[in-house]
mmCIF file of C-alpha atoms in Angstrom:
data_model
loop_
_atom_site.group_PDB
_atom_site.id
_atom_site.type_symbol
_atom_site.label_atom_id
_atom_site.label_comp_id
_atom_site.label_asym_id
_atom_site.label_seq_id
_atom_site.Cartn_x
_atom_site.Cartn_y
_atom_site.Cartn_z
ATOM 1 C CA UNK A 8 7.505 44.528 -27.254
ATOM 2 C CA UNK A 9 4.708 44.819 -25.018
ATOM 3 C CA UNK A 10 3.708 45.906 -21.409
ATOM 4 C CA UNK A 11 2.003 43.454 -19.236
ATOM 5 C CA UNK A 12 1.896 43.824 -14.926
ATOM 6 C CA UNK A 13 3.780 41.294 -12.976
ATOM 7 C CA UNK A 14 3.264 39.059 -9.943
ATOM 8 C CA UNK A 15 6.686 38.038 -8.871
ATOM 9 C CA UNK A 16 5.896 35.047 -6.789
ATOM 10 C CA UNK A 17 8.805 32.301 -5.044
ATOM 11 C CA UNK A 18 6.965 29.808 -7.536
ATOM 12 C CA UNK A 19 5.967 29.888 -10.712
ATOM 13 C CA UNK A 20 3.512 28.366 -14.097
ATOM 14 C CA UNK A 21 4.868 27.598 -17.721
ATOM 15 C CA UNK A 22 2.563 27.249 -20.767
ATOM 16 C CA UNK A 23 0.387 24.831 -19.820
ATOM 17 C CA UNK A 24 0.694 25.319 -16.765
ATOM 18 C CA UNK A 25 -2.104 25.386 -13.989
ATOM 19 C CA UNK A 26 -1.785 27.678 -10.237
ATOM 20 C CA UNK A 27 -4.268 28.703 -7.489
ATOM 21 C CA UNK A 28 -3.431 31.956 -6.308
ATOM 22 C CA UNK A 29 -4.591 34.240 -3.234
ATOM 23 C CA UNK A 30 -5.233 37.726 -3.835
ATOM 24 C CA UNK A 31 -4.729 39.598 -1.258
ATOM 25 C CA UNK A 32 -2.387 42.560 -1.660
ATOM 26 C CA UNK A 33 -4.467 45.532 -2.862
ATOM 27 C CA UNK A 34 -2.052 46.161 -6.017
ATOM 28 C CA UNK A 35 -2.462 42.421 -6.571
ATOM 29 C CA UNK A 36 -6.659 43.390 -6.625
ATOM 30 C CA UNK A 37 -6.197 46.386 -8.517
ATOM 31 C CA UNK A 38 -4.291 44.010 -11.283
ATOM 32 C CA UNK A 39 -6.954 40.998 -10.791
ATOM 33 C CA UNK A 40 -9.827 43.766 -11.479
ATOM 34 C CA UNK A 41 -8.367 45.517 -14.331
ATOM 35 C CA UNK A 42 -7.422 41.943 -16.493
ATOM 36 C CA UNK A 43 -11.017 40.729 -15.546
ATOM 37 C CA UNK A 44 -12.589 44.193 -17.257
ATOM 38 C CA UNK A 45 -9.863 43.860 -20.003
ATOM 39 C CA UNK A 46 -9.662 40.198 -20.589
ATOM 40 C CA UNK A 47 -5.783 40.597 -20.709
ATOM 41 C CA UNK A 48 -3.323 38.569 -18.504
ATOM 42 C CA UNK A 49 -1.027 39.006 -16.180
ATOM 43 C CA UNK A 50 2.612 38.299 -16.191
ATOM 44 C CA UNK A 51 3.811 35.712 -13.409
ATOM 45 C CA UNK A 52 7.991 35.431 -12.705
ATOM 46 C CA UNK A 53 10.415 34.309 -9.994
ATOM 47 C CA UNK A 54 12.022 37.037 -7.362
ATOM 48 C CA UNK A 55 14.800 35.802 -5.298
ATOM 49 C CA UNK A 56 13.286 34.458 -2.048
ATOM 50 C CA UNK A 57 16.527 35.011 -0.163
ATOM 51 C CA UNK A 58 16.503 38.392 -0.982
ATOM 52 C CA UNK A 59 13.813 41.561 -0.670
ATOM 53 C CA UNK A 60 10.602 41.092 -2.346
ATOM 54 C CA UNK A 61 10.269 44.377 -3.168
ATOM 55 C CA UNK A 62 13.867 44.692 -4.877
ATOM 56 C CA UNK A 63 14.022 44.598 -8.450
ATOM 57 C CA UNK A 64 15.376 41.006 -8.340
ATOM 58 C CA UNK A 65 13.560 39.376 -10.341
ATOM 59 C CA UNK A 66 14.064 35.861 -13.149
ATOM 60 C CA UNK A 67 14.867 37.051 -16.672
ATOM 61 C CA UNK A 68 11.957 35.476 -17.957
ATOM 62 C CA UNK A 69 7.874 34.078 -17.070
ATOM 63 C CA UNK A 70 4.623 33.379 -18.182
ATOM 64 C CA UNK A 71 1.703 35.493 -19.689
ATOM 65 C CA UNK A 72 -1.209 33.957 -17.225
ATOM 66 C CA UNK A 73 -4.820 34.042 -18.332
ATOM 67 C CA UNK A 74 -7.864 33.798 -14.946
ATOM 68 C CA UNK A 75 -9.032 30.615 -15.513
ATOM 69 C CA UNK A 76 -11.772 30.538 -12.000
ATOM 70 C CA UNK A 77 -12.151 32.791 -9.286
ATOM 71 C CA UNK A 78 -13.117 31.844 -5.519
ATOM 72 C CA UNK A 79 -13.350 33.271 -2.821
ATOM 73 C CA UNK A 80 -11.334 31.434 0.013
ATOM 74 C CA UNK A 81 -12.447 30.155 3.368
ATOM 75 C CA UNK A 82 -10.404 33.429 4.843
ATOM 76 C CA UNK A 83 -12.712 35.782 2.949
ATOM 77 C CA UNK A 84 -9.824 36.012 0.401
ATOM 78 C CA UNK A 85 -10.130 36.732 -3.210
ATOM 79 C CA UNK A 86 -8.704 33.321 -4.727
ATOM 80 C CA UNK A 87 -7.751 32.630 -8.552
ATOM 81 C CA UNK A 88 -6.852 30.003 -10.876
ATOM 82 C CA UNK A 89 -4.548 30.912 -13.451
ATOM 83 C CA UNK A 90 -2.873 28.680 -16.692
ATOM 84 C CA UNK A 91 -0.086 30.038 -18.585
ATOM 85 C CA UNK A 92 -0.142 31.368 -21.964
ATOM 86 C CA UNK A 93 2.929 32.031 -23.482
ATOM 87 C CA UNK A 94 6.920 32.396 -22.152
ATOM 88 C CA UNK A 95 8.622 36.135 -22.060
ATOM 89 C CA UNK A 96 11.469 37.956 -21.426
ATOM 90 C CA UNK A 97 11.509 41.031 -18.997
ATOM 91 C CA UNK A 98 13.288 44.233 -20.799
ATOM 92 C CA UNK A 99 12.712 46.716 -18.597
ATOM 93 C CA UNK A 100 10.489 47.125 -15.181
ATOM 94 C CA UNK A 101 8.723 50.311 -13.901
ATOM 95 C CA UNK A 102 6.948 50.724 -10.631
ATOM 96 C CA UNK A 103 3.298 52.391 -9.941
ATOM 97 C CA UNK A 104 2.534 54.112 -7.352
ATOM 98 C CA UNK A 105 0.814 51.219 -5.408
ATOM 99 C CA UNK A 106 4.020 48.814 -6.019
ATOM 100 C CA UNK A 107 2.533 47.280 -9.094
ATOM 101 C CA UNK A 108 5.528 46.119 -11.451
ATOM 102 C CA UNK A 109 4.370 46.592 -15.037
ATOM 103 C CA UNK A 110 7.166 44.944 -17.219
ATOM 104 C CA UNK A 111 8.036 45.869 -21.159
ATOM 105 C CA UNK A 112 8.550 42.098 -22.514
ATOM 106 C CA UNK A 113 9.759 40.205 -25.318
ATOM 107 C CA UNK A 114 7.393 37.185 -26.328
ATOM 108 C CA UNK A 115 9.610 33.635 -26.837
ATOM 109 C CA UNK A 116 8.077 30.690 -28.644
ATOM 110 C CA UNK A 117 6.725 27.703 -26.768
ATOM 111 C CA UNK A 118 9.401 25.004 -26.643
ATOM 112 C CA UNK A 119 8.151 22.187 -29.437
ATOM 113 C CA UNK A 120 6.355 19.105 -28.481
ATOM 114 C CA UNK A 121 8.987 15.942 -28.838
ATOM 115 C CA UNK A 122 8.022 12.900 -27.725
ATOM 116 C CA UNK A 123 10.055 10.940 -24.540
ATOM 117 C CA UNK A 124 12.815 8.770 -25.209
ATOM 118 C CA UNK A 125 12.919 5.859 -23.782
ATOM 119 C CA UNK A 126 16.021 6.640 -21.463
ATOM 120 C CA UNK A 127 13.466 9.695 -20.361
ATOM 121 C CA UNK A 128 10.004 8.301 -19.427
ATOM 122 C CA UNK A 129 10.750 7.936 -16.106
ATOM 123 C CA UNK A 130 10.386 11.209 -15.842
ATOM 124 C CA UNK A 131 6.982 11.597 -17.339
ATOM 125 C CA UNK A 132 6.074 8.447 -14.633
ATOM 126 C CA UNK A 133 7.534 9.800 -12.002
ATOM 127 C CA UNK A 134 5.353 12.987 -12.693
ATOM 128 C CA UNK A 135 2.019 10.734 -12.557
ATOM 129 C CA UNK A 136 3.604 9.734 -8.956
ATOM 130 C CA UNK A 137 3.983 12.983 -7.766
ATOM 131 C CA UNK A 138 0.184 13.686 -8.686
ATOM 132 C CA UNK A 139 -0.857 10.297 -7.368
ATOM 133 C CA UNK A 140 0.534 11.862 -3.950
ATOM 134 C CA UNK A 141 -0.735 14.960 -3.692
ATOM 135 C CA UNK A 142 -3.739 15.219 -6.135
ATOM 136 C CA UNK A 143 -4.839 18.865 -5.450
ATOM 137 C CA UNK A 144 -1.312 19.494 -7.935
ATOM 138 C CA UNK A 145 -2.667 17.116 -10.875
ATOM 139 C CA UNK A 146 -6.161 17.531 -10.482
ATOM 140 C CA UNK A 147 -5.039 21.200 -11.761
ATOM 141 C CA UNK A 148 -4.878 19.805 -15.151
ATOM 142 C CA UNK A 149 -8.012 18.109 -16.392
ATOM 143 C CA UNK A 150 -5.134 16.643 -19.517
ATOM 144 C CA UNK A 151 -1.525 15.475 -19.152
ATOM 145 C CA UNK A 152 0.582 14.672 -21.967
ATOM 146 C CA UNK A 153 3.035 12.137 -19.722
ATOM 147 C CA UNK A 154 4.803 11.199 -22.933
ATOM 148 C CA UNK A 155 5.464 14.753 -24.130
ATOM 149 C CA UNK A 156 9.002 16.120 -22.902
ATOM 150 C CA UNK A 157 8.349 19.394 -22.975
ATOM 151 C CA UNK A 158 5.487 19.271 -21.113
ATOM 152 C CA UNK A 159 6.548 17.172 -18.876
ATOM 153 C CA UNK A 160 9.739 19.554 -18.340
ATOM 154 C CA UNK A 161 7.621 22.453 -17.979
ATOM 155 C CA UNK A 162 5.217 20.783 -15.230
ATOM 156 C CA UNK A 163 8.788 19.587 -13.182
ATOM 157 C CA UNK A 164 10.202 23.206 -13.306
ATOM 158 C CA UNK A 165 6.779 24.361 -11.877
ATOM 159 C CA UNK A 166 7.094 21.861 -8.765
ATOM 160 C CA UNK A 167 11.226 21.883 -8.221
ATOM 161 C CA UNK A 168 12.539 24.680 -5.705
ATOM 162 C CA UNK A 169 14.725 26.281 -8.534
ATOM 163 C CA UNK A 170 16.854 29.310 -8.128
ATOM 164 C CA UNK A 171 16.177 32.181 -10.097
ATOM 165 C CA UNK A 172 20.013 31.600 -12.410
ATOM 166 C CA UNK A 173 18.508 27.637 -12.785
ATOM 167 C CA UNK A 174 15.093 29.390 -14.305
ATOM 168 C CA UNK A 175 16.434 31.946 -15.902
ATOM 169 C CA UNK A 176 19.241 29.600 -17.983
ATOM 170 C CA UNK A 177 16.451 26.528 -18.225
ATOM 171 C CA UNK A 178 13.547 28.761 -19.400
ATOM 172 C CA UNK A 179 15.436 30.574 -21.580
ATOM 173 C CA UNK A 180 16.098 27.585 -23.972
ATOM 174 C CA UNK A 181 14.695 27.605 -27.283
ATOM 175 C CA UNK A 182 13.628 24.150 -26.593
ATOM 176 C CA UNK A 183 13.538 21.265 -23.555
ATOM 177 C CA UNK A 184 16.999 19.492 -23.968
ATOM 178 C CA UNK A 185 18.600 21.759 -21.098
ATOM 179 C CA UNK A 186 15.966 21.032 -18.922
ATOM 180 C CA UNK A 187 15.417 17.031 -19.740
ATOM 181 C CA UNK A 188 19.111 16.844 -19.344
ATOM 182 C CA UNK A 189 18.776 18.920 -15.868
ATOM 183 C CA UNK A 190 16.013 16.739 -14.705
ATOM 184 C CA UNK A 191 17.348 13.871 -15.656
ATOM 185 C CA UNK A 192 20.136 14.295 -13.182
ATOM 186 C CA UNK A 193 18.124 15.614 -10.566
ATOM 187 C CA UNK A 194 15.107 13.160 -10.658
ATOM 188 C CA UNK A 195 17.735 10.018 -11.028
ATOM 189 C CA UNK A 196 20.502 11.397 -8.297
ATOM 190 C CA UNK A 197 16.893 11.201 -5.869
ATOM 191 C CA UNK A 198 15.865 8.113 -6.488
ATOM 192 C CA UNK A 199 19.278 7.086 -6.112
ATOM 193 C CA UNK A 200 19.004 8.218 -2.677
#
């Protein structure tokens, strides 16, 4: 087990995984600074949006996130890109003194590449749609691997509004077949529409 700081956010990256972020909370600066001296990462999860940010209410599991680009904004805000490393499991959360959650976490495997079935590449097309329609999400990731499942899986979960009991029990898996089978539903039941 290892300690990493977190950044609960209402959205969140996978491996693979690209996000813009705006730093401008100064626990979120003090974490920014210290993993750009250290070269270490950050760990990104999901708090319960209908609930208070600052409880302890926070998804099971997240991503390790590497800075990938900083920016600074047209506010005058610090702004990052981020891409996500490797899946964990929060054990146990402490607070600093500044608010800054630093989490003791168990790493998890990446889920294994499979290829789409047949039955499933609408899923992987109806990705390439959603980045045809709003190309500041695609242009995040200069390669896309449309036929591979669990990427494909892991780049829906990033977009879809999921509660924190849907993460938690989809990103837990050992592999993608929970979440395929969850996405199949969802995607088809909205085009249905």
């Amino acid at each position: 087990m290892e300690e990493i700081m977190l950044f609960p956010l209402s959205s969140v990256v996978l491996p693979e995984g690209k996000m813009k972020l705006r730093i401008f909370e100064p626990r979120y600066q003090r974490m920014v600074a210290q993993c750009s001296k250290t070269g270490s990462g950050f760990g990104l999860c999901l708090f319960d949006s209908k609930s208070n940010k600052n409880a302890n209410e926070l998804s099971e599991f997240g991503t390790l996130v590497k800075i990938v680009d900083f920016e600074t904004l047209s506010d005058g805000l610090l702004g990052i890109t981020v891409v996500g490393m490797r899946r964990f499991a929060i054990r146990k959360v402490r607070v600093e003194y500044d608010g800054l959650r630093i989490a003791t976490v168990q790493w998890f495997p990446d889920w294994p590449s499979q290829e789409l079935l047949e039955r499933e590449r609408f899923l992987g097309e109806q990705l390439q749609e959603v980045y045809r329609q709003f190309p500041q999400i695609g242009e995040l990731h200069s390669l896309c691997f449309f036929d591979d499942a669990s990427w494909v899986c892991q780049r829906w979960l990033e977009l879809l509004p999921l509660s924190k009991g849907q993460f938690d029990v989809l990103v837990g898996q050992r592999d993608c077949h929970a979440a395929l089978a969850f996405l199949q539903r969802t995607i088809e039941s909205h085009l249905d529409t």
